């Protein structure tokens, strides 16, 4: 799984799914054990985040935010970008929280 992703043979998500399926087919683990190992709250959160990303891309919000970040931090030196990682992450988390509260309603 890791080797196929590291050598860029296939994306890590596909590689992980193929590896999980291979373990079930080879009877390394049972199908029941595999299903019990899935945390559906996390899977739902990931699916919602992907849907939010698609929506932001389709509406142009992703490009707007990228251009906004470039206009604020674009002229800074590469080493100074490290100072902005945590505030940037905080802004993304805040945006995701607001969108996840507003969009479903």
mmCIF file of N, CA and C in Angstrom:
data_model
loop_
_atom_site.group_PDB
_atom_site.id
_atom_site.type_symbol
_atom_site.label_atom_id
_atom_site.label_comp_id
_atom_site.label_asym_id
_atom_site.label_seq_id
_atom_site.Cartn_x
_atom_site.Cartn_y
_atom_site.Cartn_z
ATOM 1 N N UNK A 1 0.837 -1.188 0.000
ATOM 2 C CA UNK A 1 0.000 0.000 0.000
ATOM 3 C C UNK A 1 0.877 1.245 0.000
ATOM 4 N N UNK A 2 1.804 1.317 0.942
ATOM 5 C CA UNK A 2 2.661 2.499 1.047
ATOM 6 C C UNK A 2 3.588 2.590 -0.161
ATOM 7 N N UNK A 3 4.104 1.469 -0.592
ATOM 8 C CA UNK A 3 5.028 1.467 -1.732
ATOM 9 C C UNK A 3 4.337 1.943 -3.005
ATOM 10 N N UNK A 4 3.119 1.479 -3.242
ATOM 11 C CA UNK A 4 2.413 1.906 -4.462
ATOM 12 C C UNK A 4 2.102 3.400 -4.421
ATOM 13 N N UNK A 5 1.806 3.918 -3.243
ATOM 14 C CA UNK A 5 1.557 5.359 -3.132
ATOM 15 C C UNK A 5 2.865 6.143 -3.219
ATOM 16 N N UNK A 6 3.931 5.615 -2.621
ATOM 17 C CA UNK A 6 5.219 6.312 -2.631
ATOM 18 C C UNK A 6 5.808 6.372 -4.038
ATOM 19 N N UNK A 7 5.604 5.326 -4.812
ATOM 20 C CA UNK A 7 6.110 5.306 -6.184
ATOM 21 C C UNK A 7 5.143 5.964 -7.157
ATOM 22 N N UNK A 8 4.072 6.537 -6.627
ATOM 23 C CA UNK A 8 3.071 7.255 -7.422
ATOM 24 C C UNK A 8 2.415 6.353 -8.455
ATOM 25 N N UNK A 9 2.238 5.078 -8.072
ATOM 26 C CA UNK A 9 1.540 4.136 -8.941
ATOM 27 C C UNK A 9 0.039 4.422 -8.901
ATOM 28 N N UNK A 10 -0.458 4.701 -7.699
ATOM 29 C CA UNK A 10 -1.861 5.067 -7.528
ATOM 30 C C UNK A 10 -1.976 5.960 -6.307
ATOM 31 N N UNK A 11 -3.049 6.728 -6.207
ATOM 32 C CA UNK A 11 -3.235 7.592 -5.034
ATOM 33 C C UNK A 11 -3.336 6.767 -3.751
ATOM 34 N N UNK A 12 -2.964 7.365 -2.633
ATOM 35 C CA UNK A 12 -2.941 6.662 -1.356
ATOM 36 C C UNK A 12 -4.328 6.166 -0.957
ATOM 37 N N UNK A 13 -5.373 6.900 -1.298
ATOM 38 C CA UNK A 13 -6.732 6.481 -0.937
ATOM 39 C C UNK A 13 -7.097 5.200 -1.663
ATOM 40 N N UNK A 14 -6.817 5.149 -2.953
ATOM 41 C CA UNK A 14 -7.109 3.942 -3.748
ATOM 42 C C UNK A 14 -6.245 2.788 -3.252
ATOM 43 N N UNK A 15 -4.990 3.070 -3.001
ATOM 44 C CA UNK A 15 -4.073 2.042 -2.529
ATOM 45 C C UNK A 15 -4.525 1.455 -1.192
ATOM 46 N N UNK A 16 -4.992 2.319 -0.290
ATOM 47 C CA UNK A 16 -5.474 1.839 1.007
ATOM 48 C C UNK A 16 -6.725 0.983 0.857
ATOM 49 N N UNK A 17 -7.633 1.384 -0.026
ATOM 50 C CA UNK A 17 -8.846 0.595 -0.245
ATOM 51 C C UNK A 17 -8.518 -0.768 -0.847
ATOM 52 N N UNK A 18 -7.585 -0.798 -1.807
ATOM 53 C CA UNK A 18 -7.172 -2.064 -2.414
ATOM 54 C C UNK A 18 -6.511 -2.945 -1.361
ATOM 55 N N UNK A 19 -5.684 -2.351 -0.504
ATOM 56 C CA UNK A 19 -5.042 -3.119 0.559
ATOM 57 C C UNK A 19 -6.047 -3.691 1.553
ATOM 58 N N UNK A 20 -7.048 -2.895 1.929
ATOM 59 C CA UNK A 20 -8.080 -3.374 2.843
ATOM 60 C C UNK A 20 -8.890 -4.498 2.208
ATOM 61 N N UNK A 21 -9.250 -4.326 0.938
ATOM 62 C CA UNK A 21 -9.990 -5.368 0.229
ATOM 63 C C UNK A 21 -9.160 -6.643 0.113
ATOM 64 N N UNK A 22 -7.869 -6.500 -0.141
ATOM 65 C CA UNK A 22 -6.985 -7.670 -0.237
ATOM 66 C C UNK A 22 -6.902 -8.404 1.088
ATOM 67 N N UNK A 23 -6.885 -7.660 2.206
ATOM 68 C CA UNK A 23 -6.835 -8.317 3.518
ATOM 69 C C UNK A 23 -8.123 -9.099 3.783
ATOM 70 N N UNK A 24 -9.252 -8.581 3.363
ATOM 71 C CA UNK A 24 -10.520 -9.302 3.551
ATOM 72 C C UNK A 24 -10.565 -10.520 2.641
ATOM 73 N N UNK A 25 -10.169 -10.350 1.385
ATOM 74 C CA UNK A 25 -10.198 -11.473 0.442
ATOM 75 C C UNK A 25 -9.214 -12.576 0.824
ATOM 76 N N UNK A 26 -8.103 -12.214 1.446
ATOM 77 C CA UNK A 26 -7.098 -13.199 1.860
ATOM 78 C C UNK A 26 -7.404 -13.781 3.239
ATOM 79 N N UNK A 27 -8.555 -13.409 3.802
ATOM 80 C CA UNK A 27 -8.981 -13.876 5.131
ATOM 81 C C UNK A 27 -7.998 -13.503 6.239
ATOM 82 N N UNK A 28 -7.286 -12.407 6.066
ATOM 83 C CA UNK A 28 -6.441 -11.890 7.141
ATOM 84 C C UNK A 28 -7.348 -11.338 8.241
ATOM 85 N N UNK A 29 -8.392 -10.638 7.813
ATOM 86 C CA UNK A 29 -9.441 -10.190 8.726
ATOM 87 C C UNK A 29 -10.788 -10.523 8.091
ATOM 88 N N UNK A 30 -11.797 -10.653 8.927
ATOM 89 C CA UNK A 30 -13.124 -10.937 8.386
ATOM 90 C C UNK A 30 -13.785 -9.640 7.933
ATOM 91 N N UNK A 31 -14.837 -9.796 7.145
ATOM 92 C CA UNK A 31 -15.583 -8.619 6.693
ATOM 93 C C UNK A 31 -16.202 -7.900 7.888
ATOM 94 N N UNK A 32 -16.661 -8.657 8.874
ATOM 95 C CA UNK A 32 -17.242 -8.060 10.080
ATOM 96 C C UNK A 32 -16.197 -7.234 10.832
ATOM 97 N N UNK A 33 -14.967 -7.738 10.949
ATOM 98 C CA UNK A 33 -13.904 -6.988 11.617
ATOM 99 C C UNK A 33 -13.566 -5.716 10.843
ATOM 100 N N UNK A 34 -13.571 -5.821 9.524
ATOM 101 C CA UNK A 34 -13.271 -4.647 8.698
ATOM 102 C C UNK A 34 -14.344 -3.581 8.869
ATOM 103 N N UNK A 35 -15.600 -3.985 8.889
ATOM 104 C CA UNK A 35 -16.688 -3.022 9.060
ATOM 105 C C UNK A 35 -16.688 -2.411 10.455
ATOM 106 N N UNK A 36 -16.314 -3.192 11.468
ATOM 107 C CA UNK A 36 -16.242 -2.671 12.829
ATOM 108 C C UNK A 36 -15.098 -1.667 12.983
ATOM 109 N N UNK A 37 -14.087 -1.774 12.139
ATOM 110 C CA UNK A 37 -12.934 -0.871 12.233
ATOM 111 C C UNK A 37 -13.218 0.501 11.634
ATOM 112 N N UNK A 38 -14.305 0.618 10.882
ATOM 113 C CA UNK A 38 -14.640 1.898 10.251
ATOM 114 C C UNK A 38 -15.367 2.774 11.259
ATOM 115 N N UNK A 39 -14.878 3.980 11.447
ATOM 116 C CA UNK A 39 -15.571 4.959 12.280
ATOM 117 C C UNK A 39 -16.410 5.817 11.343
ATOM 118 N N UNK A 40 -17.719 5.584 11.355
ATOM 119 C CA UNK A 40 -18.588 6.242 10.383
ATOM 120 C C UNK A 40 -18.728 7.740 10.634
ATOM 121 N N UNK A 41 -18.480 8.195 11.856
ATOM 122 C CA UNK A 41 -18.490 9.642 12.111
ATOM 123 C C UNK A 41 -17.336 10.308 11.361
ATOM 124 N N UNK A 42 -16.173 9.671 11.394
ATOM 125 C CA UNK A 42 -15.014 10.226 10.688
ATOM 126 C C UNK A 42 -15.218 10.135 9.180
ATOM 127 N N UNK A 43 -15.763 9.021 8.706
ATOM 128 C CA UNK A 43 -16.020 8.869 7.273
ATOM 129 C C UNK A 43 -17.014 9.921 6.781
ATOM 130 N N UNK A 44 -18.032 10.197 7.585
ATOM 131 C CA UNK A 44 -19.013 11.215 7.220
ATOM 132 C C UNK A 44 -18.379 12.603 7.216
ATOM 133 N N UNK A 45 -17.517 12.871 8.188
ATOM 134 C CA UNK A 45 -16.828 14.158 8.239
ATOM 135 C C UNK A 45 -15.933 14.351 7.022
ATOM 136 N N UNK A 46 -15.231 13.313 6.630
ATOM 137 C CA UNK A 46 -14.372 13.394 5.448
ATOM 138 C C UNK A 46 -15.209 13.626 4.201
ATOM 139 N N UNK A 47 -16.321 12.914 4.071
ATOM 140 C CA UNK A 47 -17.194 13.095 2.905
ATOM 141 C C UNK A 47 -17.757 14.515 2.867
ATOM 142 N N UNK A 48 -18.130 15.046 4.028
ATOM 143 C CA UNK A 48 -18.654 16.414 4.082
ATOM 144 C C UNK A 48 -17.576 17.429 3.719
ATOM 145 N N UNK A 49 -16.343 17.194 4.168
ATOM 146 C CA UNK A 49 -15.243 18.104 3.838
ATOM 147 C C UNK A 49 -14.948 18.078 2.341
ATOM 148 N N UNK A 50 -15.016 16.902 1.735
ATOM 149 C CA UNK A 50 -14.803 16.816 0.287
ATOM 150 C C UNK A 50 -15.913 17.540 -0.466
ATOM 151 N N UNK A 51 -17.155 17.384 0.001
ATOM 152 C CA UNK A 51 -18.274 18.080 -0.638
ATOM 153 C C UNK A 51 -18.130 19.591 -0.479
ATOM 154 N N UNK A 52 -17.689 20.021 0.685
ATOM 155 C CA UNK A 52 -17.466 21.449 0.905
ATOM 156 C C UNK A 52 -16.378 21.974 -0.025
ATOM 157 N N UNK A 53 -15.332 21.203 -0.209
ATOM 158 C CA UNK A 53 -14.256 21.596 -1.116
ATOM 159 C C UNK A 53 -14.734 21.716 -2.556
ATOM 160 N N UNK A 54 -15.565 20.774 -2.979
ATOM 161 C CA UNK A 54 -16.122 20.831 -4.337
ATOM 162 C C UNK A 54 -17.011 22.060 -4.486
ATOM 163 N N UNK A 55 -17.825 22.332 -3.463
ATOM 164 C CA UNK A 55 -18.708 23.509 -3.507
ATOM 165 C C UNK A 55 -17.899 24.804 -3.534
ATOM 166 N N UNK A 56 -16.838 24.865 -2.747
ATOM 167 C CA UNK A 56 -16.000 26.069 -2.740
ATOM 168 C C UNK A 56 -15.310 26.254 -4.081
ATOM 169 N N UNK A 57 -14.893 25.176 -4.700
ATOM 170 C CA UNK A 57 -14.254 25.250 -6.012
ATOM 171 C C UNK A 57 -15.257 25.691 -7.077
ATOM 172 N N UNK A 58 -16.466 25.138 -7.026
ATOM 173 C CA UNK A 58 -17.489 25.454 -8.031
ATOM 174 C C UNK A 58 -17.969 26.899 -7.929
ATOM 175 N N UNK A 59 -18.045 27.428 -6.729
ATOM 176 C CA UNK A 59 -18.548 28.793 -6.550
ATOM 177 C C UNK A 59 -17.459 29.850 -6.674
ATOM 178 N N UNK A 60 -16.206 29.421 -6.708
ATOM 179 C CA UNK A 60 -15.111 30.376 -6.808
ATOM 180 C C UNK A 60 -14.589 30.837 -5.457
ATOM 181 N N UNK A 61 -15.147 30.304 -4.373
ATOM 182 C CA UNK A 61 -14.700 30.702 -3.041
ATOM 183 C C UNK A 61 -13.253 30.270 -2.788
ATOM 184 N N UNK A 62 -12.864 29.120 -3.314
ATOM 185 C CA UNK A 62 -11.492 28.638 -3.113
ATOM 186 C C UNK A 62 -10.492 29.577 -3.790
ATOM 187 N N UNK A 63 -10.800 29.996 -5.021
ATOM 188 C CA UNK A 63 -9.910 30.922 -5.734
ATOM 189 C C UNK A 63 -9.866 32.273 -5.033
ATOM 190 N N UNK A 64 -11.016 32.716 -4.545
ATOM 191 C CA UNK A 64 -11.064 33.995 -3.828
ATOM 192 C C UNK A 64 -10.186 33.949 -2.579
ATOM 193 N N UNK A 65 -10.314 32.876 -1.802
ATOM 194 C CA UNK A 65 -9.513 32.760 -0.584
ATOM 195 C C UNK A 65 -8.028 32.622 -0.902
ATOM 196 N N UNK A 66 -7.707 31.899 -1.969
ATOM 197 C CA UNK A 66 -6.300 31.758 -2.359
ATOM 198 C C UNK A 66 -5.718 33.107 -2.777
ATOM 199 N N UNK A 67 -6.472 33.862 -3.554
ATOM 200 C CA UNK A 67 -5.999 35.185 -3.965
ATOM 201 C C UNK A 67 -5.892 36.135 -2.778
ATOM 202 N N UNK A 68 -6.819 36.007 -1.834
ATOM 203 C CA UNK A 68 -6.758 36.823 -0.628
ATOM 204 C C UNK A 68 -5.502 36.515 0.178
ATOM 205 N N UNK A 69 -5.195 35.220 0.330
ATOM 206 C CA UNK A 69 -3.988 34.830 1.064
ATOM 207 C C UNK A 69 -2.742 35.315 0.327
ATOM 208 N N UNK A 70 -2.744 35.229 -0.999
ATOM 209 C CA UNK A 70 -1.585 35.705 -1.767
ATOM 210 C C UNK A 70 -1.423 37.215 -1.653
ATOM 211 N N UNK A 71 -2.536 37.936 -1.632
ATOM 212 C CA UNK A 71 -2.424 39.387 -1.521
ATOM 213 C C UNK A 71 -1.905 39.804 -0.147
ATOM 214 N N UNK A 72 -2.211 39.005 0.871
ATOM 215 C CA UNK A 72 -1.748 39.334 2.218
ATOM 216 C C UNK A 72 -0.319 38.866 2.436
ATOM 217 N N UNK A 73 -0.019 37.628 2.072
ATOM 218 C CA UNK A 73 1.265 37.019 2.404
ATOM 219 C C UNK A 73 2.176 36.805 1.198
ATOM 220 N N UNK A 74 1.749 37.180 0.004
ATOM 221 C CA UNK A 74 2.501 36.866 -1.209
ATOM 222 C C UNK A 74 3.881 37.473 -1.287
ATOM 223 N N UNK A 75 4.056 38.678 -0.769
ATOM 224 C CA UNK A 75 5.357 39.332 -0.890
ATOM 225 C C UNK A 75 6.308 38.972 0.252
ATOM 226 N N UNK A 76 5.841 38.199 1.206
ATOM 227 C CA UNK A 76 6.683 37.815 2.346
ATOM 228 C C UNK A 76 7.718 36.777 1.917
ATOM 229 N N UNK A 77 8.814 36.718 2.653
ATOM 230 C CA UNK A 77 9.859 35.739 2.350
ATOM 231 C C UNK A 77 9.374 34.342 2.720
ATOM 232 N N UNK A 78 9.951 33.315 2.102
ATOM 233 C CA UNK A 78 9.512 31.952 2.398
ATOM 234 C C UNK A 78 9.631 31.576 3.875
ATOM 235 N N UNK A 79 10.680 32.044 4.539
ATOM 236 C CA UNK A 79 10.830 31.690 5.954
ATOM 237 C C UNK A 79 9.772 32.362 6.818
ATOM 238 N N UNK A 80 9.303 33.533 6.405
ATOM 239 C CA UNK A 80 8.274 34.202 7.197
ATOM 240 C C UNK A 80 6.899 33.564 7.007
ATOM 241 N N UNK A 81 6.749 32.755 5.960
ATOM 242 C CA UNK A 81 5.478 32.049 5.772
ATOM 243 C C UNK A 81 5.216 31.076 6.918
ATOM 244 N N UNK A 82 6.283 30.577 7.521
ATOM 245 C CA UNK A 82 6.114 29.658 8.648
ATOM 246 C C UNK A 82 5.396 30.319 9.816
ATOM 247 N N UNK A 83 5.588 31.610 9.968
ATOM 248 C CA UNK A 83 4.931 32.348 11.042
ATOM 249 C C UNK A 83 3.426 32.393 10.812
ATOM 250 N N UNK A 84 3.014 32.331 9.556
ATOM 251 C CA UNK A 84 1.605 32.473 9.214
ATOM 252 C C UNK A 84 0.865 31.134 9.130
ATOM 253 N N UNK A 85 1.552 30.019 9.341
ATOM 254 C CA UNK A 85 0.906 28.711 9.198
ATOM 255 C C UNK A 85 -0.222 28.547 10.205
ATOM 256 N N UNK A 86 0.031 28.823 11.468
ATOM 257 C CA UNK A 86 -1.004 28.595 12.484
ATOM 258 C C UNK A 86 -2.174 29.549 12.355
ATOM 259 N N UNK A 87 -1.957 30.858 12.156
ATOM 260 C CA UNK A 87 -3.134 31.716 11.937
ATOM 261 C C UNK A 87 -3.905 31.340 10.680
ATOM 262 N N UNK A 88 -3.188 30.932 9.637
ATOM 263 C CA UNK A 88 -3.843 30.505 8.408
ATOM 264 C C UNK A 88 -4.697 29.271 8.677
ATOM 265 N N UNK A 89 -4.140 28.331 9.395
ATOM 266 C CA UNK A 89 -4.884 27.105 9.730
ATOM 267 C C UNK A 89 -6.106 27.439 10.573
ATOM 268 N N UNK A 90 -5.961 28.380 11.487
ATOM 269 C CA UNK A 90 -7.085 28.803 12.315
ATOM 270 C C UNK A 90 -8.188 29.405 11.451
ATOM 271 N N UNK A 91 -7.816 30.204 10.466
ATOM 272 C CA UNK A 91 -8.817 30.798 9.566
ATOM 273 C C UNK A 91 -9.534 29.725 8.751
ATOM 274 N N UNK A 92 -8.789 28.737 8.264
ATOM 275 C CA UNK A 92 -9.411 27.654 7.496
ATOM 276 C C UNK A 92 -10.353 26.853 8.383
ATOM 277 N N UNK A 93 -9.937 26.545 9.604
ATOM 278 C CA UNK A 93 -10.799 25.809 10.525
ATOM 279 C C UNK A 93 -12.052 26.602 10.860
ATOM 280 N N UNK A 94 -11.903 27.889 11.068
ATOM 281 C CA UNK A 94 -13.052 28.734 11.372
ATOM 282 C C UNK A 94 -14.009 28.785 10.177
ATOM 283 N N UNK A 95 -13.470 28.920 8.975
ATOM 284 C CA UNK A 95 -14.293 28.934 7.777
ATOM 285 C C UNK A 95 -15.037 27.613 7.606
ATOM 286 N N UNK A 96 -14.337 26.499 7.825
ATOM 287 C CA UNK A 96 -14.957 25.181 7.699
ATOM 288 C C UNK A 96 -16.081 25.026 8.721
ATOM 289 N N UNK A 97 -15.851 25.481 9.950
ATOM 290 C CA UNK A 97 -16.871 25.375 10.985
ATOM 291 C C UNK A 97 -18.096 26.197 10.632
ATOM 292 N N UNK A 98 -17.886 27.415 10.194
ATOM 293 C CA UNK A 98 -19.016 28.279 9.833
ATOM 294 C C UNK A 98 -19.781 27.683 8.656
ATOM 295 N N UNK A 99 -19.063 27.224 7.645
ATOM 296 C CA UNK A 99 -19.734 26.651 6.482
ATOM 297 C C UNK A 99 -20.471 25.360 6.824
ATOM 298 N N UNK A 100 -19.904 24.544 7.695
ATOM 299 C CA UNK A 100 -20.560 23.285 8.052
ATOM 300 C C UNK A 100 -21.795 23.542 8.923
ATOM 301 N N UNK A 101 -21.839 24.670 9.599
ATOM 302 C CA UNK A 101 -23.026 25.011 10.391
ATOM 303 C C UNK A 101 -24.099 25.659 9.527
ATOM 304 N N UNK A 102 -23.692 26.441 8.525
ATOM 305 C CA UNK A 102 -24.632 27.210 7.726
ATOM 306 C C UNK A 102 -25.161 26.414 6.540
ATOM 307 N N UNK A 103 -24.290 25.711 5.812
ATOM 308 C CA UNK A 103 -24.687 25.051 4.581
ATOM 309 C C UNK A 103 -25.744 23.954 4.755
ATOM 310 N N UNK A 104 -25.668 23.089 5.782
ATOM 311 C CA UNK A 104 -26.700 22.052 5.892
ATOM 312 C C UNK A 104 -28.080 22.616 6.183
ATOM 313 N N UNK A 105 -28.159 23.793 6.784
ATOM 314 C CA UNK A 105 -29.468 24.359 7.117
ATOM 315 C C UNK A 105 -29.941 25.140 5.942
#
